[in-house]
Each structure stands twice: as C-alpha cells, then as structure tokens.
Short mmCIF file of C-alpha atoms and ligand atoms in Angstrom, two decimals:
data_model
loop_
_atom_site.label_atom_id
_atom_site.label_comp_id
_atom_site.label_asym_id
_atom_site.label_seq_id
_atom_site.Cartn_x
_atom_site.Cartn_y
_atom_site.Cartn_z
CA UNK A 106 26.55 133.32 -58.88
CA UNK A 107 24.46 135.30 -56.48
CA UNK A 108 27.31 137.57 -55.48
CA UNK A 109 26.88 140.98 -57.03
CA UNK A 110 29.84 144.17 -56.98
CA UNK A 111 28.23 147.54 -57.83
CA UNK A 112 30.52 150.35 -58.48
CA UNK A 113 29.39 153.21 -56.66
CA UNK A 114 30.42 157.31 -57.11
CA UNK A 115 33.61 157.36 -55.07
CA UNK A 116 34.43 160.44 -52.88
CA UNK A 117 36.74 162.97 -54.71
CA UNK A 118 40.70 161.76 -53.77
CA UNK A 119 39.29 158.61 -53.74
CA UNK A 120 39.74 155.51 -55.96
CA UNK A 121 36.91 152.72 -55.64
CA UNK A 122 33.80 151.98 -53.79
CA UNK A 123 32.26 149.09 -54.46
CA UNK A 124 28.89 147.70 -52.70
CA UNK A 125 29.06 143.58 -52.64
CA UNK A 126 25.39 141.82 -52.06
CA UNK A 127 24.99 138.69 -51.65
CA UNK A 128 21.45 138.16 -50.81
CA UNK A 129 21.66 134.47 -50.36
CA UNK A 130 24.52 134.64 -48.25
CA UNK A 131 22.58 137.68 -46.08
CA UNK A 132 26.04 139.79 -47.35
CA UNK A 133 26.24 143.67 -47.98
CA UNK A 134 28.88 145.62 -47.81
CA UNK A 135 31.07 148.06 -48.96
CA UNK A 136 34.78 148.18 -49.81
CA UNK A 137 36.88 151.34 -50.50
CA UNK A 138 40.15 151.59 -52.07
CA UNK A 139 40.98 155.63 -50.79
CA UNK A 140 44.76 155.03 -52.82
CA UNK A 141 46.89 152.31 -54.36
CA UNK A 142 49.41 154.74 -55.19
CA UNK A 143 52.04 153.33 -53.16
CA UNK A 144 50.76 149.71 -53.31
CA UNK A 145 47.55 147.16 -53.28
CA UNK A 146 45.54 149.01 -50.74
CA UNK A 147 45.06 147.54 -47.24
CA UNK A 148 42.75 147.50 -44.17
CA UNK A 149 40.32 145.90 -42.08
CA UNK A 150 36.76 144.38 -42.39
CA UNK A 151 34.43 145.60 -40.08
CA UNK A 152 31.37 144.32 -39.18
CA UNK A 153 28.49 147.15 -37.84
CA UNK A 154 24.86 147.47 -37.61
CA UNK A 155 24.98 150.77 -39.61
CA UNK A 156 21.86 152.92 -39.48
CA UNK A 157 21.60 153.04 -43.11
CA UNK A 158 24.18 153.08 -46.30
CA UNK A 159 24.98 156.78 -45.93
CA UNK A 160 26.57 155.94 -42.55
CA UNK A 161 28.19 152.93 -43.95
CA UNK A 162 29.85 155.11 -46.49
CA UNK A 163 31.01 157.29 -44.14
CA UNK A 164 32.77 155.58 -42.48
CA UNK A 165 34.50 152.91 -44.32
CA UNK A 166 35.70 156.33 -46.63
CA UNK A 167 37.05 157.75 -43.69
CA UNK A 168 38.73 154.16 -42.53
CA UNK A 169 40.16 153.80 -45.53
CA UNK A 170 41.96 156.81 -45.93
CA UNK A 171 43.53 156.71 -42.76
CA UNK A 172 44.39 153.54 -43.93
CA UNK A 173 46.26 155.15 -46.67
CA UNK A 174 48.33 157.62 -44.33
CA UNK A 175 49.13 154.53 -41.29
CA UNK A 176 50.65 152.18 -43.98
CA UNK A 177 52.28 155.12 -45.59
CA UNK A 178 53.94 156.44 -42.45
CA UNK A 179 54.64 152.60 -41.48
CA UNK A 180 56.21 152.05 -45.11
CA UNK A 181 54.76 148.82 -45.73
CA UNK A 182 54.51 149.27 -49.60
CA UNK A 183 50.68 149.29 -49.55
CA UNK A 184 47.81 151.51 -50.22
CA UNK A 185 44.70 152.40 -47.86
CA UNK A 186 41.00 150.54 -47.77
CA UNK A 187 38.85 149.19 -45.55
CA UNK A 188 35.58 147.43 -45.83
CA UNK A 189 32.08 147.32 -43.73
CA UNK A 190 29.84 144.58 -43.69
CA UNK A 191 26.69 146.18 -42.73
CA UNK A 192 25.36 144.01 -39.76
CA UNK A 193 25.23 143.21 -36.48
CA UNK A 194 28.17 141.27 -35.46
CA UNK A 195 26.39 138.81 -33.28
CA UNK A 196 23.52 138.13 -34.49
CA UNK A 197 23.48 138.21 -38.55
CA UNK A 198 27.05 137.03 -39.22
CA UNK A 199 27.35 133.44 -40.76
CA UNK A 200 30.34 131.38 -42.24
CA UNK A 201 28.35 131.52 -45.20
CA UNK A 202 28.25 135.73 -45.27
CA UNK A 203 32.08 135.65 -44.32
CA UNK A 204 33.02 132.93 -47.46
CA UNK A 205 30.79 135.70 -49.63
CA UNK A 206 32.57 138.56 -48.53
CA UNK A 207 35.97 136.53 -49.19
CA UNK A 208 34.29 136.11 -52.41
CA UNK A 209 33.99 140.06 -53.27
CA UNK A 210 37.35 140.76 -51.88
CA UNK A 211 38.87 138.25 -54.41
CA UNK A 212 36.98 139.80 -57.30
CA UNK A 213 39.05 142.97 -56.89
CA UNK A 214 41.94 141.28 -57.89
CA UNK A 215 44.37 141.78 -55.28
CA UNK A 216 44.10 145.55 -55.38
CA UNK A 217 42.47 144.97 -51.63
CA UNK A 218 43.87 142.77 -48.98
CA UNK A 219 41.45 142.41 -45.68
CA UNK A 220 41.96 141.44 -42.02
CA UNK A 221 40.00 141.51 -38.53
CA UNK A 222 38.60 144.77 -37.46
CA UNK A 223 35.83 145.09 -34.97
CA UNK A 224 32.99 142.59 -34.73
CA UNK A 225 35.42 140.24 -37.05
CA UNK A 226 37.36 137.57 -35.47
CA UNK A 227 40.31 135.40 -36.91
CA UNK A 228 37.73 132.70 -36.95
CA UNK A 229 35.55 134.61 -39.37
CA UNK A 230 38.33 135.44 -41.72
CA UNK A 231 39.38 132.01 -41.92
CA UNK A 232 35.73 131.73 -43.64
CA UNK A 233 36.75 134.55 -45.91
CA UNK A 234 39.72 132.96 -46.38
CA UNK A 235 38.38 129.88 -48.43
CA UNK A 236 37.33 132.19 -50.70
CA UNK A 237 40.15 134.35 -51.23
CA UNK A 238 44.00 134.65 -51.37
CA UNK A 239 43.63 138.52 -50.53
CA UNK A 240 42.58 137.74 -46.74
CA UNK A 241 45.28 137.72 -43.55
CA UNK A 242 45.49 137.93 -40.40
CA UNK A 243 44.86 134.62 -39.91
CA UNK A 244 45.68 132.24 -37.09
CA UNK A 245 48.67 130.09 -37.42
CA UNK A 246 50.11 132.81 -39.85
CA UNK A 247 51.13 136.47 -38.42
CA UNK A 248 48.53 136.13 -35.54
CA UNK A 249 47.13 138.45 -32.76
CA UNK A 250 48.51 141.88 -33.97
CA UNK A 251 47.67 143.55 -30.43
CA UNK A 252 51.05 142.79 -29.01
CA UNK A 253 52.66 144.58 -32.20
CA UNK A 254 50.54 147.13 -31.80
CA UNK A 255 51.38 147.52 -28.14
CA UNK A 256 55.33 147.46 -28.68
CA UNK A 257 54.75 150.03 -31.15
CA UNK A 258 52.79 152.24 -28.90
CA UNK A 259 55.56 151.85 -26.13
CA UNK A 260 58.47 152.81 -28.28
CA UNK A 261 56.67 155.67 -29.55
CA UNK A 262 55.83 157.02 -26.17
CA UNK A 263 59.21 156.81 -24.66
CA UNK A 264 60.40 158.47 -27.72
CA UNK A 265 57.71 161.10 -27.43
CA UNK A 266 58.81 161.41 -23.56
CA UNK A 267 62.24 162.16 -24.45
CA UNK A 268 60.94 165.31 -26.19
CA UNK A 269 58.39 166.06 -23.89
CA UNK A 270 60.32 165.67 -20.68
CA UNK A 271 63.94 165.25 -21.64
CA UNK A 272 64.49 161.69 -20.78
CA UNK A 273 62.44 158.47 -21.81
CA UNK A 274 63.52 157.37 -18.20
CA UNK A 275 59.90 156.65 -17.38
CA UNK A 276 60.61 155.73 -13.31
CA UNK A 277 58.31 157.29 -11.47
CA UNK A 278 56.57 159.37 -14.73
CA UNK A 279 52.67 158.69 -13.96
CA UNK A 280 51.22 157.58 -17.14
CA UNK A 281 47.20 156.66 -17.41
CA UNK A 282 46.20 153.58 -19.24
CA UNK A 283 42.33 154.12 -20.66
CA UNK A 284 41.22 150.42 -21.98
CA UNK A 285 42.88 147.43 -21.05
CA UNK A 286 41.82 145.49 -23.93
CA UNK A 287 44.12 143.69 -26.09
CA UNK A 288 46.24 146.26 -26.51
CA UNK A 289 45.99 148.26 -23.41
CA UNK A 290 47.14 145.65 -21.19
CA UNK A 291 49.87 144.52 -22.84
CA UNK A 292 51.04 148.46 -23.09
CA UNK A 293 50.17 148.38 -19.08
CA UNK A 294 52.71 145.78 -18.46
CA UNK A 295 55.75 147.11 -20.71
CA UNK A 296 55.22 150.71 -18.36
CA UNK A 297 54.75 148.44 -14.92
CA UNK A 298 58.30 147.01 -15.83
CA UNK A 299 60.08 150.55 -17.19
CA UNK A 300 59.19 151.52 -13.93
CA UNK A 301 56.13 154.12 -14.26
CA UNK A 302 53.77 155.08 -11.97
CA UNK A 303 50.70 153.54 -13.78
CA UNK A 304 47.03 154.50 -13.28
CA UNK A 305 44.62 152.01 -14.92
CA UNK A 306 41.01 152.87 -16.06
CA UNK A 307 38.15 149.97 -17.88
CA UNK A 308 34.69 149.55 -17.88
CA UNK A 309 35.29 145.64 -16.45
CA UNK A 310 36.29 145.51 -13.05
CA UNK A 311 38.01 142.32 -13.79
CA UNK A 312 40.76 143.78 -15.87
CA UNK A 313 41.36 146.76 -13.27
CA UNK A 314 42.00 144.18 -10.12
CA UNK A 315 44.20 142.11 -12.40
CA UNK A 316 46.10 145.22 -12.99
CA UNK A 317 45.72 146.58 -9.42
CA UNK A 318 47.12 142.94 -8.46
CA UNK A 319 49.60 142.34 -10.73
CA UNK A 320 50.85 145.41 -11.78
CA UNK A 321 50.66 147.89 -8.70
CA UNK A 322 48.25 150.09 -10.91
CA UNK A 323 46.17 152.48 -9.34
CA UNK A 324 42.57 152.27 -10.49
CA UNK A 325 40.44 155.37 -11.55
CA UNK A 326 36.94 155.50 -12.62
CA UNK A 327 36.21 155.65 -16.70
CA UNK A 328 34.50 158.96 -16.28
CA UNK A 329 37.30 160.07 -14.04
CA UNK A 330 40.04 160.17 -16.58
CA UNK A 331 40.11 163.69 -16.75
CA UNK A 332 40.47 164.56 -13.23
CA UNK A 333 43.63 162.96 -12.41
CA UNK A 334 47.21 164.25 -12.16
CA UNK A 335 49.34 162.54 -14.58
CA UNK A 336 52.47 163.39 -16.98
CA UNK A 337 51.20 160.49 -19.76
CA UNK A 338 47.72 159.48 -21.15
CA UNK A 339 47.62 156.72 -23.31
CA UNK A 340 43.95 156.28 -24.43
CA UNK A 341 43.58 152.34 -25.74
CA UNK A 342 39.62 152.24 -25.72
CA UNK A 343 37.83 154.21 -28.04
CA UNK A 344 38.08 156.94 -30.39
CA UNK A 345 36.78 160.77 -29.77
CA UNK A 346 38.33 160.83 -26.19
CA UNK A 347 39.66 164.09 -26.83
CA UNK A 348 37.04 166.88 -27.06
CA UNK A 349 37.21 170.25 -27.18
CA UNK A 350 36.24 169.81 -23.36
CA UNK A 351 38.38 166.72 -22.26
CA UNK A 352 41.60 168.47 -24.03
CA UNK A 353 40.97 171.77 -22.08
CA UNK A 354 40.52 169.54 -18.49
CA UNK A 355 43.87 167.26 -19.16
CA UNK A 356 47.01 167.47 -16.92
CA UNK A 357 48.96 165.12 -19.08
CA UNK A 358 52.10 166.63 -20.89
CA UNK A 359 52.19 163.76 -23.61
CA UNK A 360 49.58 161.88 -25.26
CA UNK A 361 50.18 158.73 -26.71
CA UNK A 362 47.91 155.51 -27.18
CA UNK A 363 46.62 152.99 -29.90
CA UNK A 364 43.18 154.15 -29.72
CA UNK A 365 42.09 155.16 -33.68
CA UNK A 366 40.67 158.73 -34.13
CA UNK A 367 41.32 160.27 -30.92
CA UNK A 368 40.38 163.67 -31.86
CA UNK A 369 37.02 164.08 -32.08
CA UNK A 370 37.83 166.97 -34.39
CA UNK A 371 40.87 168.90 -35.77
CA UNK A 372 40.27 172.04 -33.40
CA UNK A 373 41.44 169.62 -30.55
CA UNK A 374 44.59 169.63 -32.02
CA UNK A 375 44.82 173.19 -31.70
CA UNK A 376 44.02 173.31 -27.77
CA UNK A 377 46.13 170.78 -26.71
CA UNK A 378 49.18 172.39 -28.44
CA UNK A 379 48.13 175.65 -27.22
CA UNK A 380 48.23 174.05 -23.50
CA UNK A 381 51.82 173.04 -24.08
CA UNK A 382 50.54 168.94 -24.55
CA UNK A 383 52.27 167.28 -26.94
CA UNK A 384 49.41 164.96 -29.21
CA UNK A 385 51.31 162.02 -30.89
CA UNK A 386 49.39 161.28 -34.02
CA UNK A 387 47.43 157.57 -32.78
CA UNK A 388 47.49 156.43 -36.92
CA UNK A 389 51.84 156.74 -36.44
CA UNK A 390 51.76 155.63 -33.06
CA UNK A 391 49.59 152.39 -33.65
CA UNK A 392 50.50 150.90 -37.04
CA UNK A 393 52.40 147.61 -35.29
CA UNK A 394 49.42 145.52 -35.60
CA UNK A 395 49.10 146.74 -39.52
CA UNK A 396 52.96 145.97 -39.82
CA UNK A 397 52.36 142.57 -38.25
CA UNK A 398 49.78 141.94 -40.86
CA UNK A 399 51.72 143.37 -43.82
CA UNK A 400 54.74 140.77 -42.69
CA UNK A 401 52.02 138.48 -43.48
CA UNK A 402 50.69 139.96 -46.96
CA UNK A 403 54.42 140.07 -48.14
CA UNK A 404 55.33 137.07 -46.53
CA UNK A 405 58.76 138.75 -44.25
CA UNK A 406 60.10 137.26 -41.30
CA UNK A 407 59.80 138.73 -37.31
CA UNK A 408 63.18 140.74 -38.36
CA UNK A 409 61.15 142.57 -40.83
CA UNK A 410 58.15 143.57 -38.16
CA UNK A 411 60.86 144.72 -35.81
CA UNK A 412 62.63 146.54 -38.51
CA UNK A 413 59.62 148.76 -39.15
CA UNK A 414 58.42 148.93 -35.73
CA UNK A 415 61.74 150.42 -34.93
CA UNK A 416 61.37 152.21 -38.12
CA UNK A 417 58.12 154.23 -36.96
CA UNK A 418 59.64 155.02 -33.65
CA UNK A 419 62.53 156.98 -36.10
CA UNK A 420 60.02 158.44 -37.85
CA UNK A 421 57.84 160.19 -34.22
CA UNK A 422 61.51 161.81 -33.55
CA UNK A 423 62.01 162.92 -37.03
CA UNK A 424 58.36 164.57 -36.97
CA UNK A 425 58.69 165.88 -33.33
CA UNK A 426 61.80 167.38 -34.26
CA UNK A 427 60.11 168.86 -37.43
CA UNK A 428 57.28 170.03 -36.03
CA UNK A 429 59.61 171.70 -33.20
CA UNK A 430 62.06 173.56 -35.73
CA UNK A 431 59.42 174.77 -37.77
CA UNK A 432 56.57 175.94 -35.21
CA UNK A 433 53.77 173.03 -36.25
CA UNK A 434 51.68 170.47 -34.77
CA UNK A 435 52.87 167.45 -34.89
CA UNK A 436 49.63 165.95 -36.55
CA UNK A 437 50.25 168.68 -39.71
CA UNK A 438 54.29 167.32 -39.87
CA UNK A 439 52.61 163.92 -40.03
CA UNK A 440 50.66 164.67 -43.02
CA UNK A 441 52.59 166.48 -44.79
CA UNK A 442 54.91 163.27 -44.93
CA UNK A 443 51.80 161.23 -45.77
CA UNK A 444 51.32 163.62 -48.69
CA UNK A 445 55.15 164.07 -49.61
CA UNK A 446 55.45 160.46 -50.32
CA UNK A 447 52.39 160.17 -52.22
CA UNK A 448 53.67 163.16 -54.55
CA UNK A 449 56.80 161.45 -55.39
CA UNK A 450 55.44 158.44 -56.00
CA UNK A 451 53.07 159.73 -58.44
CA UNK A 452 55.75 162.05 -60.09
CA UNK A 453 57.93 158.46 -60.16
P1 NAD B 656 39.78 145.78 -27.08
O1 NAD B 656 38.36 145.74 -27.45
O2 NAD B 656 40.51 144.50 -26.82
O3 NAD B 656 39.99 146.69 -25.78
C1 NAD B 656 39.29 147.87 -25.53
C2 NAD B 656 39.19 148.00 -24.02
O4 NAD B 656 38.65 149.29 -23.72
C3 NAD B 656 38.28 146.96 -23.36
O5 NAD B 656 38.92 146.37 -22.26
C4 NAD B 656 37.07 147.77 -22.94
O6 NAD B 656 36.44 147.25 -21.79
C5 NAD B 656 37.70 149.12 -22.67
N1 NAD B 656 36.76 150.23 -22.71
C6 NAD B 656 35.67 150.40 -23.52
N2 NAD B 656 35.06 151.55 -23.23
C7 NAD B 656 35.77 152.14 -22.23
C8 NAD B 656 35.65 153.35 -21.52
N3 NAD B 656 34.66 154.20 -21.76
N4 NAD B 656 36.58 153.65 -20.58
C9 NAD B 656 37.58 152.78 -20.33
N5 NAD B 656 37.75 151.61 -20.97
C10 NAD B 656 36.86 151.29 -21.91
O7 NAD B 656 40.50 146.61 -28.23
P2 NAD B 656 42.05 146.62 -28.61
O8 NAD B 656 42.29 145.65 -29.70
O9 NAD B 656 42.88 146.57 -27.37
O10 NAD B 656 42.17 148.07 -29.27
C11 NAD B 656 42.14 149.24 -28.46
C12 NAD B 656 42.07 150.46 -29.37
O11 NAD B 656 43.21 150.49 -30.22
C13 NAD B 656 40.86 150.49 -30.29
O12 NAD B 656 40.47 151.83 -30.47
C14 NAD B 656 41.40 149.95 -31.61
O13 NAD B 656 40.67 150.44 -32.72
C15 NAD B 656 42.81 150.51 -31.59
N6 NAD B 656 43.77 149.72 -32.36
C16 NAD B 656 43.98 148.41 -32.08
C17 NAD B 656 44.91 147.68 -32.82
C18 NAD B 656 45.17 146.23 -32.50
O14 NAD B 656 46.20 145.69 -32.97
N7 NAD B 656 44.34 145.57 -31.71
C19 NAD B 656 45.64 148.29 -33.84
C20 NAD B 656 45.43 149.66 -34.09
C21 NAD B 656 44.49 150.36 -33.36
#
C-alpha cells in the first residue's frame, strides 16, 4: 500500500498529529485530533497551497482546537480535529488524492470523522467517501450545512440584540451583512423579512444587485465597512476582520456573524468591550453547519438539528448573562464553559 501515516510531536494539550503521504496518489496531509475527551473528534478537510509544513501545522492545530470548543459549546458528543491537504485546490486535487485521504482518515479508526472545508467540495468527499465510513457531509445525506449555519447565526443575533438593545425586535435596527456567500445570503434574507434595515457588502457585484433587488439592501463598498452607521455587523466573509484598527473605527453595538476567527488577536476583544460593543463569540454563533453534520455522524433526525440549534441560542443568553453578572467578556464566559465541560468529563 503506498499510503503512509507518520506520527508526528503533537502540540502540548494536544492529542495526535499524524502526516498521511501518499506519493502515488500526489496526497500529503496532516490530521490533528486537539481532544477526544468528550467524543471521536470532528472537523473539516481543507485543502491549501501551504507555504511549507510549518504553516500547515499551524494551522490545522489551531482548526482543530477550535474544533474542540464549537462542538463542545454545540454539545454534539464529539471531540475537535481538522485536517489539511497541502495543495492547491484547483489545480493538484484528483479523485485519486481524495480516495487516499479517505484512506488515512479510515486508518484512525473512527477517532476522526471529516467533512468539506474550503477548497473541498461534497463532490470530493464523495471520493473520500469510498474509502472510508468516517467521511460526511455528503450529498443526499445531511447536505449543504450553510443554511444551518445561517439559522444559527440569526437566532443568536436576535438573542444577542435582546441584550444589547433590549428587544430582538429587529424593525428598523440597521445591521451590515459582510460576504454574501453561502451563508451570508441566506442570513441577508432571514433580516430582510424580520424587518431590518440591511446594508450589504461583497467583492461580486452580482450578489450585491441581487440583494439590492431583492432584498431592499443598501450596498457599501468592501473597504467601506468600517465607515458606516449601523447598530449590527455580521461579518460572513473572512476571518481577521476585526483589528485592533477596524474594532476602534466600528459604530456597531453588536457583533455577530459566521465568519471563523474574527479576531485577529485576543487584544481586540479587549477594545471592543471597552467601546461598549458586545463581540458574540463566531465558534458559538456558527456551529449550525457542524450540528447539521453531526445529525449526520450520529445518524438523528431534523428534530435533533433544531433541538441543538435552539440549544446554542440558550446557551449565548446563558453566557451574556454570565459574562454581565460577573464583569467578563463574553469570549472568556465562553471558554470557561468549553473548559468546565472538559474537566468534568475527565474527572467522570
Ligand atoms: P462563501 O465562500 O460561500 O462566501 C464568502 C463570501 O464572502 C463570498 O460571497 C465572497 O465573495 C465574499 N467575500 C470575500 N472576501 C470579501 C471581502 N473582502 N469583503 C466582502 N465580501 C467578501 O463562504 P460561506 O460558506 O458563506 O462561509 C462564510 C464564512 O463563514 C467563512 O468564514 C466560513 O469559514 C464561515 N463558516 C461557514 C460555515 C458554513 O456552514 N458554510 C460554517 C461555519 C463557519
């Protein structure tokens, strides 16, 4: 078999790395398994042209423990990992590389279950699929998670208004959509109909007239963001939108999207709190499309996805209120849940 799985030195907290090569099949990659402590660990594959291992590492470590602390908060019953294929997505990837990496995944057993992250399609994880049990997401089964993910963002935000301006009434609140991608449109649409004032922002002028058209949204520029008035931003495109910078510009009140790793560091935290702006943590916020894919791993019906969509939406009140009655930031309350549940599982 040319498929190889070299142990490497995980991080310290950290349970397994493992590099998978699979010269014939043009495969490497690396999977990390940050905790199974409160189940087999789960998280996407992504595929990346990584400047060399070192970057590789660092980010599928970093993936896969926020892995660890969205499934946690979402209670699904699984652990955090996450695995890179180091490659560019549309050039080097091949049925053949996806059935290999299906392959690796199955070798660990079940301890790691995979889906679609970026540069991975449902079509390529089919490929993975032949190989493995482990691999979901998959067309015909739980399907296109955005929509999840979007509900999830929306009942998070109006719970996060209700702190933030006393009502989740959004009529007339003016709440900025960055991204209208997958997610970001669908979120667009749920806030057209509850009645907000929406502001729309994409780097495809397509998806801004379709708003504009459809939706009544008023278009801004991408590097505009920051200028306008608004009670809401929900930032649905990329991570890092919130810099030391951008947080000290924002009018919002609230922030609340499904964009992964908003902060671009912990210190942002910090000034947005200390400008009254209330940060809801995006790894809570966006774990729908994880919950739709954990239906899927455990095999539950739509009731259960609702269940723990609505269950997550609980859980934003329970760590605003928290973080209110005890003088935090949100983001600490969040992770001190993370870690609370951890520690009792490991005591049980
Ligand atoms: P997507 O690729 O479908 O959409 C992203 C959108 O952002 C695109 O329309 C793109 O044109 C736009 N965009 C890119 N750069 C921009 C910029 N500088 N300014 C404004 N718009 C810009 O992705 P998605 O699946 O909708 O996911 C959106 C975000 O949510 C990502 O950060 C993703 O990691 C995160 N997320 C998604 C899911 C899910 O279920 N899809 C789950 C959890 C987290």
């Amino acid at each position: 078999m040319a498929l190889t799985l070299t142990d490497l030195t995980a991080p310290q907290g950290f349970e397994r790395l493992v590099l998978a090569q699979d010269p014939q099949a043009g495969l490497r990659a690396l999977i990390c398994l940050h905790s199974t402590t409160l189940g087999p660990a789960a998280g996407g594959c992504r595929m990346w042209a990584y400047a060399d291992d070192d970057a590789a590492i660092h980010d599928v470590t970093r993936l896969a423990r926020g892995m660890t602390y969205k499934n946690a908060m979402a209670d699904l019953g699984l652990g955090g990992g996450k695995a890179v294929i180091i490659g560019d997505a549309r050039t080097d990837k091949t049925p053949a590389m996806m059935r290999a990496f299906g392959e690796a995944v199955d070798a660990l057993g079940g301890t790691y279950w995979t889906a679609e992250d970026v540069g991975i399609s449902p079509a390529d994880m089919a490929h993975a699929a032949e190989a493995t049990r482990f691999a979901v997401g998959l067309s015909g089964a739980s399907g296109d998670p955005s929509p999840w993910t979007a509900e999830g963002v929306f009942r998070c935000l109006r719970v996060g208004a209700r702190h933030a301006f006393g009502t989740d009434d959004l009529t007339g609140r003016r709440v900025l959509v960055q991204g209208l991608g997958h997610v970001g449109l669908s979120l667009a649409e749920k806030l057209a109909s509850a009645g907000a004032r929406l502001m729309v922002t994409d780097i495809h002028q397509a998806a801004l007239d379709d708003a504009a058209t459809r939706l009544g949204a008023t278009v801004c520029a991408p590097d505009a963001v920051f200028d306008q008035q608004m009670d809401i931003l929900a930032p649905c495109a990329l991570g890092g939108v919130l810099t030391r910078d951008t947080a000290t510009a924002l009018t919002a009140t609230l922030v609340c999207g499904a964009a992964n790793n908003q902060l671009a560091d912990d210190g942002v935290a910090d000034i947005l709190a200390a400008r009254g702006i209330t940060y809801l943590p995006d790894y809570v916020v966006n774990a729908g499309g994880i919950i739709s894919v954990a239906s899927e791993i455990h095999g539950k019906p739509d009731a259960w996805r609702l269940d723990r969509l609505t269950a997550i939406a609980g859980r934003v009140d329970q760590m605003l209120t928290r973080a209110r009655d005890t003088d935090q930031l949100p983001s600490a309350v969040a992770d001190q849940m993370v870690h609370d549940m951890l520690t009792t599982r490991r005591a049980a």
